[in-house]
Every structure is written in structure tokens, then in C-alpha cells.
Amino acid sequence: MAIVDGLLLAAKFRGGLLGSLIGDCLGAPYEGDVNISKVVLQQYFNKLGGSYTANKVPYKPYTDDTAMTKCVASSLIAKGGLDPQDLAKRFVVEYFNDPRRGYGHNVKDVFSKLRAQKFEDPFGPAREQFDGAGSLGNGAAMRIAPLALFYHQNYEELVEKAKLSAQITHTHKLGVDGTVLQAAAVYQSLQANPKQNLDVKEFSKGLLQKMAAIEKDEEGLGLDDPHPYQTQLKIIQDLLAKEDGATDRDVQKLLGNSVAAQFSVPTAIFCFLRAQESIPDIETENPFQRTIQYAISLGGDTDTIASVAGAIAGAFYGSSVINDSFIKHCESSEEIIKLADELYDASIARSAGKGS
Ligand code: R7I
Ligand code: MG
Ligand code: MG
């Protein structure tokens, strides 16, 4: 952690949570779309990035991705670490207070069952999803950024807590491992120095090594490919190495843009890595904006892929790279900044032995 001092680390916490929020809010209007016009998308970003005048510009509401991310952050802050029962309660209270946030179709059953059994077993209802197979959706990965930031000083602990936090709603190996992959990506971003060009080969190699340690005991779990995330990471490396650049079609076909964690988390990681350099038809010098704009341009699960990519980008660059106008256009951005600062304090207090 030597290259990241306290000030930068605090800015990276803000960047990670703001990136997650902005990707969600800006991506939400396009969720489910195919063939998004690059010209229209560019105009959308130009307008949102222009000078901000309160009440005169569109205000972008957040969706379930942010609602659940806020629960993860506030639970970690309140409890000084992961407390699955407390987190499950926060998900349920949040959902029943404000259900119209575009939640996944099946995860709502988990919330009802958790409420009915009074949180006695916070993992029980998720295990029953999809006839006992568990959900393989990206709903646990999309909310993991606060946890990856909080546990940044101990990678083994981060993996263990990321898995547990996922299992409150997602118990399928693909849902859990996709969450670990996103946690690992945010972790690597946080450790990297934004003043130097990112070595995208090293970044993907680091993730491959980490997923090799995760995907080692899956024989007998019934997956066609025993190493699905390593397969996706190798595709990322191939696409990055393409001389004339991967086409949108390549990315959609090979990496995917669906609600499945396997076909959205690696896609988001690819968006962040590809956006280190210019991308055709995306007019901005700002690599954070490029990441989010590119993620949305691929269509499909745009709020989530942009949110996951935005968290990785924000944790790498820190909040200073983020256009203030984007921040102000997003619902609850002030609350997110406050949560990021409190999460940073809680994480530092814990590692200094002062936390619980
Ligand atoms: O994963 P989850 O929380 O959904 C997150 C997505 C994000 O895009 C959000 O922005 C929001 O729009 O929803 O919710 P789940 O209900 O667990 O999973 C989402 C969907 O993935 C389900 O409704 C299914 O269509 C699909 N899915 C599965 N389909 C077949 N078999 C998830 N798991 C399975 C499965 O095992
Ligand atoms: Mg959503
Ligand atoms: Mg989504």
C-alpha cells in the first residue's frame, strides 16, 4: 500500500462509491436496450457533463444496484465489519420501503422469506432460489464495492467476506465467484498508482491468478466449464491484444452483457481496461467517463455493467477525475460521498485496532 497515501486512499474510496453510483444512474435509462446509438449516447454525456444548473437538467435516479450498495456500506460502518444478519435486515428494510428500484425478478422472494423467518438464517432463503441451485445473477457483485474498499488491507479476509455477503442473496457458484472477481478488481484498482499508466496486462494477469485460486475445487458442481471466470479473463486478454481493437459485436458475443454475473462482471472489467486508451466514437479525454460511456454503449444490463466498471475505475483514479456535473446529476450523490468518507474512517479505525 506504500504508493497510496491517506489522502489518495480517501479519494479512492469516494471514487469507488461514486463510480458505482454514476454508472448505475447514467446507465439505468438504457437497461435492456440493444444497438444503442453512439451519437445519441455522446449527446447524452455532453449534456450531463456540461455546466450544472439545479432544476434545469435531468436528474438521474438510482436503481437497486445503488440501493443495495448503500446497505453494504452503512452496515459495514455501523458494525465495524461484515455482519450478515444486519446486512440482510438492511436489504429487506430498504426493499420494502422502496421496492420500485428495478430489482431482479427472483431476489424479491429472498427478501420476503428473510422477513418471514425474522432473519434467523440469513443464508437460508437464498439457498432455495432456482430449485436449490441459487441465483447466478450479478446482484451480489453489483453491490460489493464498499466491502472491497473496507477490507483492502487483507485480501484473504476480503475474499471470505465477499463470499459471505454474496450468499445472503446469491448462492450459485457463478454468482458468488463473480462477486469475488469484482471484489478483486476493486482491490487491485485501489492498490494501483493512478499517476502511472495502468499496465492492463498485469492487471488481468493478477485477476487470472486470483481466480485460479478460487476456481480450484469445482469438479462435481455440474458446470460445463470448470473455470468459467478464468475463461472470461483469457478472452479479455485476447480482446485487449487485438491490433485493430475489439468490435462491440466481439465483446457482446464473447464476454456478454446480460444479467448473469459470468456475462457481465468480466465485461465491466474489460470496459475499464479498454478505456485506458481512446475508443472509436467515444469523444472524451477523461478515462473515467470513457469507461462508463463505453460500458453503456454495449447495451444489455447497462446500469449494472456501468456501475461495476465505474466502481473499478473510481477506485483506480480517485474522485478528482470525476466530472462534478456527473456527480450532481445523480440522486443521492451527497449521501454516497458521506458514506465513502465514513467507510474510509471505519476501515482505517479497524486496521489501527480501534474498531470492533
Ligand atoms: O441478481 P439479481 O439481484 O439481479 C440484478 C439485476 C441487475 O441488472 C439489476 O440492475 C437489476 O435489474 O437486476 O436478481 P436475481 O433475481 O437473483 O437474478 C436476476 C435474474 O437472473 C433472474 O430474474 C433470472 O432471470 C436470472 N437468473 C437465473 N436464471 C436461471 N437460472 C439468475 N439465476 C438464475 C438461474 O440459476
Ligand atoms: Mg439496477
Ligand atoms: Mg442492471
XYZ file of C-alpha atoms and ligand atoms in Angstrom:
394
model
C 0.000 0.000 0.000
C 3.082 2.217 0.069
C 2.269 4.051 -3.157
C -1.145 5.111 -1.901
C -1.097 7.677 0.889
C -4.012 8.540 3.178
C -5.336 11.448 1.112
C -5.293 9.461 -2.092
C -6.810 6.447 -0.370
C -9.732 8.548 0.898
C -10.214 9.911 -2.645
C -10.173 6.349 -3.962
C -12.917 5.350 -1.504
C -15.017 8.271 -2.790
C -14.159 7.388 -6.382
C -15.164 3.743 -5.922
C -18.575 4.549 -4.486
C -19.231 7.496 -6.806
C -18.221 5.388 -9.808
C -20.682 2.753 -8.731
C -23.457 5.377 -8.324
C -22.778 7.226 -11.575
C -22.638 4.049 -13.663
C -25.964 2.970 -12.183
C -27.736 6.346 -12.577
C -26.444 7.103 -16.074
C -26.799 3.523 -17.298
C -30.309 2.907 -15.947
C -32.268 4.623 -18.768
C -30.620 2.242 -21.252
C -31.063 -1.033 -19.324
C -32.200 -3.776 -21.703
C -31.531 -1.763 -24.886
C -29.752 -3.221 -27.901
C -27.988 -1.230 -30.630
C -27.578 1.977 -28.670
C -26.727 4.904 -30.984
C -23.206 6.173 -30.250
C -24.203 9.634 -31.456
C -27.188 9.853 -29.139
C -25.120 8.493 -26.257
C -22.413 11.089 -26.886
C -25.005 13.878 -26.815
C -26.377 12.460 -23.551
C -22.919 12.559 -21.958
C -22.133 16.006 -23.370
C -25.324 17.344 -21.875
C -24.788 15.704 -18.480
C -21.167 16.817 -18.374
C -21.934 20.435 -19.230
C -22.395 23.167 -16.681
C -24.780 22.130 -13.965
C -27.828 24.245 -13.225
C -30.005 22.857 -10.467
C -33.593 22.110 -11.533
C -32.847 22.756 -15.193
C -31.153 19.494 -16.029
C -32.214 15.865 -15.903
C -31.885 14.251 -12.507
C -30.967 10.601 -12.741
C -32.496 8.244 -10.172
C -30.520 5.283 -8.923
C -31.709 1.666 -9.042
C -31.355 -1.487 -6.912
C -27.595 -1.538 -7.594
C -27.117 1.613 -5.521
C -29.881 0.838 -3.015
C -28.039 -2.377 -2.072
C -24.578 -0.785 -2.249
C -25.716 1.771 0.308
C -26.910 -1.049 2.582
C -23.494 -2.758 2.375
C -21.665 0.478 3.177
C -23.918 1.505 6.064
C -23.841 -1.978 7.605
C -20.034 -2.140 7.494
C -19.850 1.333 9.075
C -22.386 0.546 11.813
C -20.981 -2.874 12.677
C -17.264 -2.286 12.017
C -17.213 -5.277 9.665
C -19.474 -7.738 7.889
C -22.476 -8.830 9.969
C -24.644 -10.981 7.650
C -27.760 -10.703 9.785
C -27.550 -6.916 9.985
C -26.901 -6.692 6.249
C -29.841 -8.977 5.443
C -32.096 -6.774 7.605
C -30.932 -3.635 5.815
C -31.615 -5.197 2.387
C -35.116 -6.176 3.487
C -35.995 -2.834 5.131
C -34.671 -0.972 2.083
C -36.595 -3.170 -0.351
C -39.957 -2.945 1.426
C -39.594 0.834 1.958
C -38.705 1.482 -1.655
C -39.425 -1.571 -3.826
C -39.643 0.181 -7.198
C -35.961 0.336 -7.944
C -35.808 -2.305 -10.664
C -34.758 -5.268 -8.511
C -34.074 -8.654 -10.127
C -37.254 -10.676 -10.562
C -36.302 -13.514 -8.240
C -34.358 -11.808 -5.478
C -37.613 -10.305 -4.160
C -38.588 -13.797 -2.933
C -35.446 -13.881 -0.795
C -36.463 -10.615 0.874
C -39.969 -11.894 1.651
C -38.647 -15.148 3.095
C -35.986 -13.391 5.178
C -38.665 -11.170 6.656
C -40.953 -14.139 7.356
C -38.243 -16.134 9.183
C -37.113 -12.999 11.081
C -33.519 -13.302 9.841
C -32.912 -16.477 11.821
C -30.801 -17.926 8.995
C -29.661 -15.069 6.729
C -28.420 -17.552 4.102
C -31.365 -19.972 4.095
C -33.749 -18.266 1.631
C -31.019 -17.636 -0.970
C -30.164 -21.352 -0.989
C -33.728 -22.158 -2.062
C -33.614 -19.954 -5.186
C -33.919 -21.640 -8.594
C -34.921 -25.009 -7.149
C -31.932 -25.078 -4.853
C -29.332 -24.066 -7.452
C -29.086 -20.496 -6.131
C -29.057 -17.322 -8.239
C -26.270 -16.744 -10.742
C -27.330 -13.127 -11.343
C -24.957 -10.192 -10.911
C -26.883 -8.775 -7.933
C -24.230 -9.642 -5.347
C -21.317 -8.416 -7.482
C -23.016 -5.084 -8.218
C -23.050 -4.107 -4.525
C -19.601 -5.354 -3.437
C -17.508 -2.174 -3.890
C -17.883 -0.891 -0.289
C -16.789 -4.267 1.096
C -13.773 -4.457 -1.225
C -12.740 -0.979 -0.094
C -13.335 -1.715 3.593
C -11.257 -4.926 3.654
C -8.486 -3.593 1.399
C -5.739 -4.419 3.874
C -6.249 -8.151 3.927
C -7.035 -9.886 0.647
C -7.808 -13.320 2.183
C -10.286 -11.770 4.566
C -11.772 -9.764 1.709
C -12.443 -12.954 -0.283
C -14.018 -14.698 2.688
C -16.299 -11.730 3.491
C -17.183 -11.128 -0.166
C -18.383 -14.746 -0.455
C -20.442 -14.496 2.735
C -22.027 -11.194 1.739
C -22.971 -12.641 -1.653
C -24.624 -15.679 -0.109
C -27.359 -13.608 1.520
C -28.990 -13.458 -1.921
C -26.808 -15.453 -4.356
C -25.513 -18.939 -3.560
C -24.813 -20.297 -7.068
C -21.060 -20.641 -7.560
C -21.218 -18.343 -10.584
C -22.971 -15.641 -8.548
C -20.521 -15.964 -5.658
C -17.340 -16.163 -7.744
C -18.448 -13.226 -9.889
C -18.680 -11.254 -6.659
C -15.174 -12.342 -5.653
C -13.874 -11.317 -9.089
C -15.383 -7.828 -8.781
C -14.030 -7.506 -5.231
C -10.579 -8.496 -6.519
C -10.785 -5.952 -9.356
C -11.673 -3.110 -6.976
C -8.917 -4.309 -4.629
C -6.318 -4.207 -7.413
C -7.508 -0.768 -8.547
C -7.235 0.581 -5.053
C -3.627 -0.603 -4.756
C -2.546 0.855 -8.117
C -0.971 4.270 -8.581
C -3.202 6.455 -10.791
C -0.296 8.752 -11.635
C 1.243 5.975 -13.715
C -0.253 4.374 -16.803
C -2.074 1.220 -15.807
C -0.427 -1.968 -17.058
C -3.561 -3.677 -18.353
C -1.748 -6.978 -18.981
C -0.525 -7.107 -15.398
C -3.972 -6.162 -14.124
C -5.667 -9.012 -15.988
C -2.854 -11.413 -15.066
C -3.359 -10.559 -11.392
C -7.053 -11.335 -11.684
C -6.358 -14.608 -13.501
C -4.043 -15.726 -10.710
C -6.613 -14.772 -8.093
C -9.416 -16.629 -9.881
C -7.187 -19.706 -10.333
C -7.039 -19.867 -6.542
C -10.847 -19.556 -6.335
C -11.839 -21.917 -9.166
C -9.905 -24.923 -7.975
C -12.474 -27.120 -6.295
C -15.403 -27.054 -8.664
C -15.328 -30.578 -10.101
C -18.689 -32.158 -9.472
C -20.577 -28.873 -9.294
C -22.089 -29.504 -12.677
C -20.611 -26.519 -14.506
C -19.833 -27.188 -18.190
C -16.621 -25.201 -17.868
C -14.905 -25.829 -14.519
C -13.066 -22.479 -14.765
C -15.640 -20.058 -16.177
C -14.120 -16.829 -14.869
C -10.609 -17.771 -15.928
C -12.042 -18.465 -19.382
C -13.637 -14.993 -19.466
C -10.407 -13.360 -18.257
C -8.455 -15.055 -21.046
C -10.987 -13.699 -23.535
C -10.397 -10.236 -22.048
C -6.668 -10.651 -22.669
C -7.278 -11.751 -26.275
C -9.625 -8.843 -26.951
C -7.184 -6.327 -25.467
C -4.416 -7.738 -27.652
C -6.396 -7.300 -30.898
C -4.482 -4.943 -33.118
C -7.415 -3.037 -34.556
C -9.404 -3.226 -31.314
C -12.307 -5.445 -30.335
C -15.605 -4.640 -32.040
C -18.753 -4.179 -29.990
C -20.040 -7.376 -31.540
C -16.931 -9.270 -30.306
C -17.477 -8.007 -26.783
C -21.215 -8.700 -26.747
C -20.765 -12.179 -28.195
C -17.666 -13.325 -26.304
C -17.988 -11.547 -22.950
C -21.735 -10.868 -22.873
C -23.900 -8.075 -21.456
C -26.593 -9.968 -19.589
C -27.814 -10.083 -16.011
C -25.722 -13.241 -15.346
C -22.608 -12.471 -13.282
C -20.496 -14.573 -15.662
C -21.559 -12.447 -18.621
C -21.404 -9.002 -17.042
C -18.657 -8.745 -14.397
C -15.806 -9.689 -16.803
C -17.377 -7.363 -19.391
C -17.209 -4.467 -16.927
C -13.568 -5.245 -16.146
C -12.844 -5.247 -19.876
C -14.538 -1.821 -20.235
C -12.259 -0.347 -17.569
C -9.117 -1.831 -19.129
C -10.003 -0.911 -22.715
C -10.876 2.637 -21.653
C -7.260 3.245 -20.647
C -6.887 4.261 -24.298
C -9.193 6.054 -26.700
C -12.149 4.142 -28.133
C -13.741 4.912 -31.528
C -16.901 7.071 -31.336
C -16.389 7.978 -27.689
C -15.332 11.602 -27.533
C -13.760 12.415 -24.217
C -10.257 12.825 -22.842
C -11.486 11.614 -19.463
C -10.815 7.888 -18.901
C -13.423 7.607 -16.124
C -16.135 8.954 -18.427
C -14.819 6.757 -21.252
C -15.198 3.659 -19.050
C -18.827 4.412 -18.190
C -19.820 5.614 -21.652
C -18.284 2.533 -23.267
C -19.975 0.187 -20.793
C -23.379 1.727 -21.561
C -22.751 1.682 -25.321
C -22.586 -2.125 -25.251
C -26.260 -2.344 -24.222
C -27.944 -5.073 -22.173
C -27.585 -4.759 -18.404
C -26.232 -1.216 -18.765
C -26.850 0.119 -15.259
C -25.062 -2.800 -13.666
C -22.177 -3.157 -16.129
C -21.539 0.604 -15.979
C -21.826 0.575 -12.186
C -19.407 -2.339 -11.789
C -16.976 -0.763 -14.282
C -17.408 2.646 -12.631
C -16.501 1.260 -9.204
C -13.260 -0.207 -10.576
C -12.395 2.996 -12.451
C -13.246 5.237 -9.497
C -11.150 3.132 -7.115
C -8.212 3.474 -9.503
C -8.360 7.192 -10.387
C -9.940 8.547 -7.220
C -12.746 11.106 -7.091
C -10.712 14.014 -8.503
C -11.036 12.657 -12.037
C -14.834 12.575 -11.876
C -16.685 15.451 -13.526
C -18.575 17.321 -10.810
C -21.534 17.739 -13.093
C -21.977 13.955 -13.384
C -21.915 13.697 -9.605
C -24.560 16.389 -9.174
C -26.864 14.805 -11.734
C -27.123 11.599 -9.725
C -29.663 11.015 -6.999
C -28.161 10.814 -3.505
C -24.600 11.683 -4.532
C -24.072 13.692 -1.343
C -25.122 10.708 0.750
C -22.733 8.486 -1.215
C -19.816 10.846 -0.557
C -20.663 10.865 3.159
C -20.849 7.056 3.199
C -17.483 6.810 1.402
C -15.842 9.068 3.984
C -17.366 7.170 6.906
C -16.393 3.862 5.339
C -12.831 5.088 4.989
C -12.747 6.140 8.646
C -14.244 2.807 9.744
C -11.741 0.842 7.675
C -8.761 2.782 8.990
C -10.030 2.614 12.583
C -10.429 -1.127 12.303
C -6.943 -1.706 10.910
C -5.488 0.542 13.602
C -7.086 -1.761 16.164
C -9.552 0.864 17.311
C -12.595 -0.588 15.598
C -14.648 -3.532 16.792
O -29.034 -10.946 -9.422
P -30.149 -10.054 -9.086
O -30.074 -9.260 -7.844
O -30.433 -9.088 -10.314
C -29.613 -7.998 -10.545
C -30.048 -7.340 -11.798
C -29.245 -6.120 -12.123
O -29.190 -5.939 -13.519
C -30.045 -5.011 -11.502
O -29.794 -3.769 -12.123
C -31.490 -5.469 -11.683
O -32.034 -5.081 -12.908
O -31.410 -6.891 -11.657
O -31.545 -10.800 -9.054
P -31.983 -12.319 -9.320
O -33.471 -12.244 -9.359
O -31.359 -13.234 -8.345
O -31.382 -12.661 -10.754
C -31.697 -11.845 -11.853
C -32.194 -12.708 -12.999
O -31.161 -13.567 -13.449
C -33.339 -13.644 -12.632
O -34.562 -12.987 -12.609
C -33.213 -14.682 -13.720
O -33.798 -14.205 -14.910
C -31.711 -14.776 -13.916
N -31.128 -15.901 -13.137
C -31.251 -17.186 -13.433
N -31.897 -17.792 -14.437
C -31.840 -19.142 -14.490
N -31.176 -19.880 -13.580
C -30.403 -15.812 -12.024
N -30.042 -17.039 -11.576
C -30.552 -17.919 -12.452
C -30.508 -19.336 -12.530
O -29.908 -20.068 -11.727
Mg -30.428 -1.923 -11.365
Mg -28.953 -3.957 -14.033
